[in-house]
Amino acid sequence: MRFLATIGFITLLPIVILLGMKLFQVKTTPGLPPQIVLTLDVGENFPESPALKGLQQILTGPTTTFFDLLRALSAAELDPKVKGIVLRLNDPAIGLAQLEELREALMIFRKNGKFVLVYADTFGDLSPGTKKYYLASCADQIWMQPFSSLNLTGIQVDQPFFGNVLKKLGVLPQISTRKEYKNAYASLTDAEASDANKGATTNLLQRLHDKLMADITAGRELSSTALQEVTRDNPMMSDKEAKTNHLIDRLGYIDEFKQAALDKASVGGTVQSSADKKDPKNAAAFVPIHYYSALVNEALAPQEEKIALIYGVGAIMQDDKEGGGLMGQSYIMGADETRRSFEDALKDPQIKAIVFRIDSPGGSAVASETVRRLIHIAQDKGVPVVASLGNIAASGGYWFAAPCKKILAQNMTITGSIGTIGGKVVFRELLENFDVNISTMAVGENGSLWSPLTAYTDDQQRHIDLTMDLLYARFIELVAQGRGLALDHVSEIAKGRVWTGTEAKTFGLVDDIGGLREAFAAAKELGGIESKNPYEIVIYPRPKTVFESLQQALTGQSSFGVFWKNITQIFTHYKILLSSDIKLMASEPMF
């Protein structure tokens, strides 16, 4: 026991030391420089929902979420100190719909008189570069390192099918789907892609590719024919070829790019002499978007009227006992946690509307129904709910979006998958092939219904199919009711098929194309907040304090093994702990 206590003390000591440094540090850096150039590394993580648990809250403070990023850009539009932003285009860690939303925010940023410059060491090298270049195409200038390449190719999905392999191994997937396009588990059950699978997937890829190419064409002021010819004939362009084809503006190195950005931010956009560069009044400096975002959030004043932002992110389950693990990020949307968020929001009479940010591929039908009920409760109490769909709102993610007062999605949001799927995978024969003897003992004729070692009987399979039919009919009905659509119409566009946001709008599954900015504008209007009045955004569930996170990390679900595995990240974040020392300027973001 003493040995274990010693290990625990050694493990906790650096946390306690660093936590103390964080809490009691003396801030010495003066206010922001007079000329600011924001910096954004697109390869960093900007999660949809904040880390609510674990050491990430302790070590780095609140996560800079995707919403924080957009709000920081919105504030920077109006901030006279901010002259522009530079983007380092490492491989984006966000999805296509988020890229589209970020790209639109950067275009609005430019329209407000700010510059946007992007730099990439390469647009692909020996990998696809389309995703990176799509974001870059909104900029004033695109820089690329010499002797690199620009790879603009199509987009592709590889779907391995293990049906034959699993059969040979003695694994029996017993999966029922409603209907033909519901192919979440097709890789387990099928030997090859079905015609429905091929048709739906190809259509989705084509729509996404068309959107990417259309925006690149518009952003670079090229003709669609010229872009098609270039990408068809030369999908791996050298640096000089990319510049000749007007896809790249400048070839240079990162140090040259940084100096050019600082020069551009100087008074009048140019530097008259070397003396001007040294003049503190004219000096420009880089400020990371993370720091700027934190300062913007600190500066927001309380308001009498509020709009709640509630997240529905991850695979849907009834609860989220596992949480996000030690470092706080969770990929599970717990219906119970979501219920508490809605209940807390509705207790506040100042909450006039709710923006429900959904980024979920689906999950439990029971949990999805729990969340859908919350939408009705809120709206019955006079608090409208606006759904803002992120990268994906499919299956259960659309189940509870349907009754919202208004639904907005990006053009490239994966939407729909109105269908059901259920069953189990049986491993009995696989184990028997390895001389594992299995004795099954069950009480009741259906005691083994959910056993992974016993196949369904014909009668049990009939009950599974009946359940799938009932769930599918229920899904069709609630979408028709929630969206005000005819049952026949919903039945036709359902069948488990996914659509882009553009198609979903055409079918009536989505009201408008837009992101969080547009969602808050809609919520403000529906909530009866005067257009000229400011409002406060309140995020639910409330992020935990440092001490709450520390307590949960030490006494909650996180295991010692996971704790030890991540302990080195404490020292990785050491400098970050000491760098939140930039004071805030006056600025009011648009949302």
XYZ file of C-alpha atoms in Angstrom:
591
model
C 0.000 0.000 0.000
C 2.835 2.396 0.862
C 4.413 1.612 -2.509
C 1.163 2.461 -4.309
C 0.798 5.639 -2.280
C 4.335 6.645 -3.303
C 3.494 6.050 -6.962
C 0.335 8.102 -6.570
C 2.258 10.959 -4.948
C 4.928 10.957 -7.671
C 2.245 10.891 -10.346
C 0.245 13.737 -8.833
C 3.173 15.955 -7.861
C 3.763 17.497 -11.305
C 0.033 18.160 -11.666
C -0.086 19.957 -8.335
C 3.014 22.012 -9.179
C 1.778 22.986 -12.619
C -1.729 23.678 -11.337
C -0.270 26.013 -8.726
C 1.788 27.786 -11.372
C -1.334 28.200 -13.451
C -3.456 29.568 -10.625
C -0.901 31.921 -9.074
C 1.170 33.064 -12.043
C 1.867 36.801 -12.380
C 0.880 38.254 -15.734
C 3.567 40.574 -17.013
C 2.883 40.992 -20.720
C 1.170 44.304 -21.528
C -1.859 44.669 -23.778
C -2.121 43.467 -27.355
C 0.186 44.994 -29.976
C -1.216 47.912 -31.994
C -1.235 45.863 -35.208
C -2.380 42.248 -34.968
C -2.104 39.392 -37.424
C -4.012 36.360 -36.190
C -2.465 32.951 -36.786
C -4.395 29.745 -37.359
C -2.976 26.265 -37.800
C -5.764 24.349 -39.516
C -4.133 21.083 -38.509
C -4.929 21.724 -34.852
C -8.032 20.301 -33.238
C -11.119 22.502 -32.940
C -13.731 20.083 -31.573
C -17.428 20.767 -31.900
C -18.052 20.466 -28.167
C -15.738 21.527 -25.363
C -13.810 19.100 -23.205
C -15.948 18.839 -20.094
C -13.881 16.373 -18.118
C -10.351 15.229 -17.501
C -6.882 16.731 -17.457
C -7.283 18.786 -20.618
C -9.324 21.295 -18.626
C -6.649 21.330 -15.950
C -3.648 21.648 -18.227
C -4.779 23.931 -21.003
C -7.917 25.576 -19.722
C -11.088 25.619 -21.807
C -10.845 24.009 -25.224
C -10.968 26.291 -28.243
C -14.007 24.792 -29.917
C -15.102 25.258 -33.491
C -17.721 27.707 -32.214
C -15.015 29.645 -30.353
C -13.010 29.836 -33.565
C -15.952 31.240 -35.517
C -16.810 33.711 -32.768
C -13.198 34.913 -32.625
C -13.240 35.551 -36.367
C -16.538 37.382 -35.988
C -15.037 39.619 -33.288
C -11.917 40.194 -35.362
C -14.026 41.525 -38.225
C -14.843 44.565 -36.062
C -11.531 44.889 -34.231
C -9.424 47.738 -35.686
C -6.257 46.189 -34.262
C -6.704 43.045 -36.341
C -5.329 43.593 -39.829
C -5.575 40.066 -41.099
C -5.052 36.387 -40.502
C -2.488 33.875 -41.718
C -3.328 30.204 -42.067
C -0.788 27.417 -41.877
C -2.361 24.682 -43.971
C -1.376 21.434 -42.383
C -3.840 18.622 -43.040
C -7.188 19.916 -41.715
C -8.441 18.169 -38.600
C -12.046 19.194 -39.294
C -14.672 17.746 -41.617
C -15.911 19.033 -44.962
C -18.975 20.820 -43.606
C -16.832 22.549 -40.981
C -14.314 23.493 -43.670
C -17.134 25.014 -45.678
C -18.340 26.995 -42.651
C -14.823 28.170 -41.778
C -14.199 29.160 -45.394
C -17.373 31.267 -45.423
C -16.323 32.941 -42.151
C -12.954 33.821 -43.688
C -14.666 35.282 -46.756
C -16.804 37.521 -44.504
C -13.610 38.451 -42.651
C -12.106 39.605 -45.955
C -15.202 41.574 -46.891
C -14.683 43.589 -43.710
C -11.367 44.910 -45.013
C -9.064 42.286 -43.483
C -6.549 40.197 -45.391
C -6.331 36.406 -45.466
C -3.024 34.792 -46.394
C -2.395 31.057 -46.464
C 0.791 29.035 -46.526
C 1.309 25.365 -47.261
C 4.552 23.429 -47.348
C 2.791 21.346 -49.963
C -0.699 20.654 -51.192
C -0.428 16.920 -51.117
C 3.137 15.781 -51.794
C 2.304 12.071 -52.234
C -1.221 12.420 -50.845
C -4.465 14.222 -51.772
C -4.398 18.014 -51.475
C -7.964 18.907 -52.461
C -9.263 19.419 -48.910
C -6.421 21.800 -48.021
C -6.656 23.684 -51.273
C -10.414 24.101 -50.934
C -9.932 26.163 -47.792
C -6.977 28.022 -49.284
C -8.997 29.135 -52.308
C -10.816 31.801 -50.278
C -7.620 33.720 -49.491
C -6.122 36.933 -50.880
C -2.881 35.081 -51.523
C -1.818 31.446 -51.522
C 1.820 30.707 -50.782
C 3.500 27.348 -51.309
C 7.019 26.219 -50.533
C 9.275 25.807 -53.577
C 9.912 22.283 -54.908
C 6.579 21.029 -53.591
C 3.454 19.948 -55.430
C -0.245 20.652 -55.677
C -2.412 17.559 -55.978
C -5.980 18.274 -57.025
C -7.669 14.940 -57.531
C -11.142 13.576 -57.193
C -12.468 12.126 -53.962
C -12.761 8.441 -53.203
C -14.188 6.047 -50.627
C -12.808 2.543 -50.178
C -15.263 0.065 -48.690
C -13.809 -3.330 -47.796
C -16.388 -6.130 -47.615
C -15.668 -8.990 -45.244
C -18.775 -11.071 -45.847
C -16.960 -14.002 -47.480
C -14.032 -13.837 -45.066
C -16.255 -13.847 -41.997
C -18.243 -16.755 -43.381
C -15.039 -18.768 -43.776
C -13.984 -17.853 -40.260
C -17.300 -18.954 -38.820
C -18.619 -15.499 -37.940
C -22.323 -14.976 -38.622
C -23.596 -11.357 -38.777
C -27.368 -11.317 -38.325
C -28.209 -7.723 -39.206
C -31.627 -6.434 -40.269
C -31.846 -3.099 -42.102
C -34.628 -0.748 -43.212
C -34.146 -0.136 -46.042
C -31.870 -0.865 -49.006
C -29.584 2.156 -48.534
C -28.958 1.533 -44.835
C -25.486 0.080 -45.266
C -23.725 0.860 -41.981
C -22.902 -2.817 -41.473
C -22.719 -3.856 -45.108
C -18.974 -4.413 -44.743
C -19.753 -7.255 -42.345
C -22.695 -8.833 -44.112
C -22.000 -8.406 -47.832
C -19.404 -9.848 -50.172
C -19.443 -6.723 -52.367
C -21.178 -3.383 -52.664
C -24.827 -3.565 -53.639
C -26.189 -1.509 -56.514
C -28.011 0.705 -54.006
C -24.807 1.220 -52.046
C -22.817 2.085 -55.164
C -25.467 4.457 -56.451
C -25.931 6.360 -53.185
C -22.214 6.586 -52.398
C -21.279 7.698 -55.908
C -24.023 10.333 -55.870
C -22.801 11.645 -52.507
C -19.183 11.814 -53.647
C -20.151 13.532 -56.884
C -22.170 16.180 -55.051
C -19.344 16.845 -52.620
C -16.788 17.040 -55.419
C -18.971 19.406 -57.434
C -19.244 21.733 -54.428
C -15.504 21.669 -53.816
C -14.698 22.457 -57.437
C -17.379 25.167 -57.744
C -16.064 27.027 -54.687
C -12.448 26.690 -55.812
C -13.405 28.023 -59.230
C -15.184 31.022 -57.726
C -12.497 31.701 -55.143
C -9.669 31.705 -57.670
C -11.716 33.408 -60.386
C -11.116 30.589 -62.837
C -13.410 29.098 -65.415
C -14.815 25.705 -64.503
C -13.550 24.353 -67.832
C -10.010 25.509 -67.145
C -9.990 23.945 -63.681
C -11.382 20.663 -64.995
C -8.715 20.520 -67.706
C -5.899 21.265 -65.302
C -6.959 18.710 -62.711
C -7.662 16.065 -65.348
C -4.434 16.473 -67.294
C -2.098 17.236 -64.404
C -3.406 16.074 -61.015
C 0.094 16.391 -59.493
C 1.325 19.855 -60.445
C 4.812 21.044 -59.649
C 5.239 24.348 -57.846
C 5.898 26.260 -61.065
C 3.026 24.593 -62.896
C 0.664 25.495 -60.052
C 1.769 29.124 -60.263
C 1.517 29.181 -64.057
C -2.054 27.877 -63.827
C -2.937 30.645 -61.306
C -3.612 28.196 -58.513
C -0.717 29.558 -56.438
C 0.170 33.236 -56.041
C 3.609 33.093 -54.451
C 6.374 30.565 -54.043
C 8.415 31.112 -50.903
C 9.466 29.826 -47.551
C 7.672 30.170 -44.250
C 10.035 32.879 -42.937
C 9.440 34.950 -46.072
C 5.711 34.421 -45.762
C 5.671 35.575 -42.144
C 7.623 38.720 -42.929
C 5.315 39.518 -45.845
C 2.299 39.176 -43.564
C 3.795 41.506 -40.953
C 4.713 44.025 -43.637
C 1.184 43.915 -44.984
C -0.205 44.595 -41.533
C 1.987 47.671 -41.028
C 0.564 51.166 -41.243
C -0.890 51.742 -44.669
C -0.203 48.144 -45.640
C 3.399 48.912 -46.618
C 6.651 49.620 -44.830
C 8.238 52.879 -45.923
C 11.649 52.349 -44.367
C 13.607 50.222 -41.964
C 12.918 52.849 -39.311
C 9.181 52.245 -39.693
C 9.720 48.578 -38.939
C 11.383 49.456 -35.638
C 8.783 52.014 -34.613
C 6.600 50.393 -31.908
C 3.615 52.385 -33.126
C 3.845 50.693 -36.519
C 4.975 47.281 -35.370
C 2.759 44.318 -36.132
C 2.806 41.035 -34.243
C 1.298 37.586 -34.585
C -1.368 36.514 -32.083
C -2.543 32.852 -32.093
C -6.266 32.475 -32.641
C -6.489 30.397 -29.429
C -5.317 33.350 -27.318
C -7.479 35.829 -29.157
C -10.503 33.564 -28.756
C -9.932 33.295 -25.001
C -9.726 37.081 -24.716
C -12.908 37.540 -26.732
C -14.751 35.098 -24.487
C -13.509 36.883 -21.352
C -14.668 40.253 -22.712
C -18.255 39.218 -23.371
C -20.545 41.084 -21.010
C -23.641 39.491 -19.432
C -26.907 40.387 -21.166
C -30.524 40.320 -20.078
C -31.554 38.100 -22.972
C -29.809 34.825 -23.696
C -29.622 32.051 -26.259
C -28.502 28.590 -25.152
C -26.014 26.568 -27.170
C -26.460 22.849 -26.515
C -24.269 20.231 -28.163
C -25.396 16.903 -29.578
C -22.054 15.483 -30.676
C -21.027 11.854 -31.079
C -22.629 8.423 -31.271
C -25.929 8.466 -29.380
C -26.254 6.422 -26.191
C -28.537 6.694 -23.213
C -25.724 7.702 -20.881
C -22.081 8.741 -21.059
C -20.525 7.106 -18.029
C -17.200 6.658 -19.704
C -17.042 10.358 -20.502
C -14.068 11.573 -22.468
C -11.432 9.669 -20.602
C -8.436 11.330 -19.050
C -7.974 14.081 -21.617
C -11.610 15.038 -21.748
C -12.779 14.554 -25.321
C -15.842 12.370 -25.695
C -17.187 10.784 -28.846
C -20.397 9.705 -27.142
C -23.540 11.815 -26.948
C -25.312 10.804 -23.762
C -29.083 11.349 -23.803
C -29.080 11.765 -20.021
C -26.427 14.488 -20.214
C -28.371 16.196 -22.988
C -31.560 15.998 -20.932
C -29.834 17.735 -18.034
C -28.579 20.437 -20.396
C -32.086 21.161 -21.683
C -33.520 21.123 -18.168
C -30.882 23.573 -16.939
C -31.443 25.878 -19.899
C -35.210 25.890 -19.409
C -34.815 26.840 -15.752
C -33.384 30.190 -16.843
C -36.210 32.585 -17.790
C -33.691 34.726 -19.696
C -33.105 31.927 -22.229
C -35.230 32.958 -25.204
C -34.155 30.261 -27.686
C -31.862 27.263 -28.057
C -29.353 26.470 -30.793
C -28.860 22.702 -30.870
C -25.567 21.917 -32.611
C -25.798 18.376 -33.964
C -22.857 16.364 -35.262
C -23.829 12.729 -34.915
C -23.948 9.610 -37.116
C -26.772 8.148 -35.014
C -26.966 5.429 -32.414
C -29.602 4.183 -30.010
C -33.204 4.738 -31.102
C -34.302 4.870 -27.449
C -31.738 7.546 -26.627
C -32.660 9.460 -29.793
C -36.302 9.434 -28.717
C -35.294 10.739 -25.289
C -33.592 13.713 -26.954
C -36.447 14.276 -29.402
C -38.833 14.622 -26.476
C -36.628 17.394 -25.071
C -37.171 19.451 -28.221
C -40.936 19.243 -27.785
C -40.750 20.138 -24.093
C -38.674 23.227 -24.841
C -40.926 24.415 -27.656
C -44.091 23.715 -25.672
C -42.663 26.101 -23.078
C -42.218 28.773 -25.713
C -38.475 28.321 -26.227
C -37.833 27.641 -29.935
C -35.058 25.227 -30.865
C -32.952 25.787 -33.979
C -30.905 22.825 -35.209
C -27.466 23.631 -36.614
C -26.145 20.554 -38.413
C -22.375 20.092 -38.503
C -20.476 17.494 -40.508
C -23.177 14.862 -40.133
C -26.717 14.560 -38.814
C -27.739 11.097 -39.845
C -30.063 8.399 -38.536
C -30.619 9.180 -34.832
C -28.934 12.536 -35.374
C -31.748 13.467 -37.747
C -34.390 11.704 -35.627
C -34.236 14.458 -33.011
C -33.477 17.258 -35.471
C -36.807 16.765 -37.246
C -39.088 18.536 -34.712
C -36.863 21.614 -34.353
C -38.461 24.916 -35.289
C -35.804 25.466 -37.942
C -32.992 23.303 -39.351
C -29.864 24.686 -40.982
C -27.065 22.710 -42.613
C -24.013 23.336 -44.736
C -24.035 22.275 -48.378
C -21.647 19.444 -47.505
C -23.397 18.265 -44.327
C -24.188 14.542 -44.498
C -27.912 14.474 -43.762
C -30.722 11.946 -43.508
C -30.142 8.195 -43.364
C -33.772 7.865 -42.337
C -33.739 4.150 -41.661
C -33.124 1.552 -38.982
C -30.626 -1.202 -38.379
C -30.248 -3.831 -35.676
C -29.086 -7.326 -34.900
C -26.006 -9.094 -33.625
C -22.856 -10.916 -34.755
C -22.545 -14.576 -33.748
C -19.062 -16.021 -33.045
C -19.989 -19.574 -32.058
C -18.588 -21.360 -35.104
C -15.379 -19.307 -34.956
C -14.718 -20.446 -31.397
C -15.606 -24.048 -32.210
C -13.079 -23.959 -35.059
C -10.456 -23.351 -32.373
C -11.717 -26.322 -30.333
C -13.605 -24.151 -27.886
C -16.515 -26.142 -26.479
C -19.605 -24.045 -25.739
C -22.391 -25.181 -23.457
C -25.480 -23.009 -23.760
C -27.870 -22.992 -20.814
C -30.832 -20.660 -20.982
C -34.066 -20.322 -19.054
C -37.039 -19.363 -21.177
C -37.420 -19.999 -24.881
C -35.710 -16.712 -25.776
C -33.113 -16.525 -23.026
C -30.331 -16.570 -25.609
C -31.874 -13.890 -27.802
C -28.953 -11.476 -27.431
C -26.177 -13.995 -26.926
C -23.288 -13.553 -29.412
C -22.802 -17.321 -29.257
C -26.288 -18.368 -30.328
C -27.894 -17.597 -33.679
C -31.456 -16.299 -33.887
C -34.161 -18.871 -34.312
C -36.655 -18.249 -37.095
C -39.144 -16.938 -34.542
C -36.562 -14.653 -32.966
C -35.584 -13.296 -36.379
C -39.249 -12.574 -37.036
C -39.406 -10.466 -33.860
C -36.245 -8.577 -34.864
C -37.706 -7.832 -38.289
C -40.986 -6.703 -36.755
C -39.105 -4.336 -34.434
C -37.171 -2.885 -37.379
C -40.421 -2.372 -39.291
C -42.038 -0.592 -36.346
C -39.020 1.647 -35.766
C -38.796 2.513 -39.449
C -42.486 3.391 -39.638
C -42.077 5.519 -36.507
C -39.079 7.304 -38.051
C -41.028 8.109 -41.213
C -43.964 9.371 -39.178
C -42.008 11.675 -36.865
C -40.062 13.193 -39.780
C -43.300 13.842 -41.656
C -44.849 15.439 -38.564
C -41.798 17.431 -37.608
C -41.143 18.770 -41.090
C -44.731 19.114 -42.235
C -44.206 16.712 -45.134
C -46.382 14.040 -46.677
C -45.733 10.471 -45.556
C -45.319 9.288 -49.154
C -42.704 11.970 -49.802
C -40.677 11.068 -46.689
C -40.953 7.355 -47.547
C -39.481 8.068 -50.967
C -36.462 10.075 -49.723
C -35.838 7.851 -46.677
C -34.842 4.206 -47.221
C -31.707 4.728 -45.121
C -30.119 6.992 -47.741
C -27.801 9.898 -46.921
C -27.925 13.225 -48.735
C -25.877 16.382 -48.867
C -27.275 19.465 -47.147
C -28.100 20.917 -50.558
C -30.204 17.899 -51.481
C -31.790 17.810 -48.029
C -32.964 21.392 -48.485
C -34.499 20.486 -51.834
C -36.412 17.628 -50.198
C -37.606 19.726 -47.255
C -35.434 17.990 -44.661
C -33.522 21.241 -44.099
C -34.898 24.793 -44.098
C -31.819 26.793 -45.070
C -28.148 26.464 -45.889
C -26.041 28.042 -43.179
C -23.853 27.508 -40.161
C -23.761 28.666 -36.575
C -23.869 32.354 -37.475
C -27.112 31.882 -39.371
C -28.480 29.540 -36.698
C -28.049 32.175 -33.985
C -29.629 34.802 -36.221
C -32.644 32.522 -36.687
C -32.800 31.754 -32.963
C -32.660 35.458 -32.136
C -35.593 36.158 -34.427
C -37.649 33.160 -33.298
C -36.926 33.974 -29.656
C -38.360 37.457 -30.025
C -35.084 39.300 -29.343
C -35.034 42.703 -31.008
C -32.594 42.820 -33.892
C -30.730 45.783 -32.377
C -30.391 44.149 -28.938
C -27.281 42.175 -27.934
C -27.699 38.767 -26.358
C -25.571 36.367 -24.350
C -24.738 32.844 -25.478
C -24.803 30.280 -22.671
C -23.217 26.894 -23.331
C -24.688 23.705 -21.873
C -23.586 21.521 -20.224
C -21.562 24.003 -18.206
C -17.831 23.302 -18.585
C -16.353 22.100 -15.324
C -14.006 24.249 -13.283
C -10.349 23.309 -12.903
C -10.960 21.856 -9.461
C -13.998 19.870 -10.617
C -11.954 18.434 -13.482
C -9.106 17.555 -11.147
C -11.473 15.830 -8.740
C -13.102 13.834 -11.544
C -9.766 12.880 -13.060
C -8.635 11.506 -9.700
C -11.835 9.903 -8.438
C -14.000 9.331 -11.510
C -14.043 6.867 -14.368
C -10.478 7.447 -15.572
C -8.262 4.472 -14.876
C -4.747 4.670 -13.456
C -3.410 2.974 -16.572
C -4.838 5.616 -18.867
C -3.687 8.257 -16.399
C -0.086 7.020 -16.545
C -0.172 6.757 -20.337
C -1.093 10.426 -20.636
C 1.091 11.841 -17.867
C 3.747 12.964 -20.358
C 1.215 15.334 -21.901
C 1.429 17.421 -18.733
C 4.963 18.438 -19.608
C 4.097 18.935 -23.271
C 1.620 21.599 -22.231
C 4.002 23.282 -19.767
C 4.548 26.421 -21.853
C 0.871 26.758 -22.629
C 0.160 27.027 -18.920
C 2.297 30.147 -18.708
C 1.200 31.926 -21.861
C -2.400 33.085 -21.285
C -1.248 36.578 -20.399
C -2.583 38.792 -23.183
C -5.066 41.462 -22.153
C -8.257 42.102 -24.100
C -9.170 44.952 -26.386
C -12.695 46.312 -26.793
C -14.537 44.185 -29.308
C -18.054 42.850 -29.774
C -18.496 39.715 -31.876
C -21.501 39.368 -34.120
C -22.684 36.226 -32.324
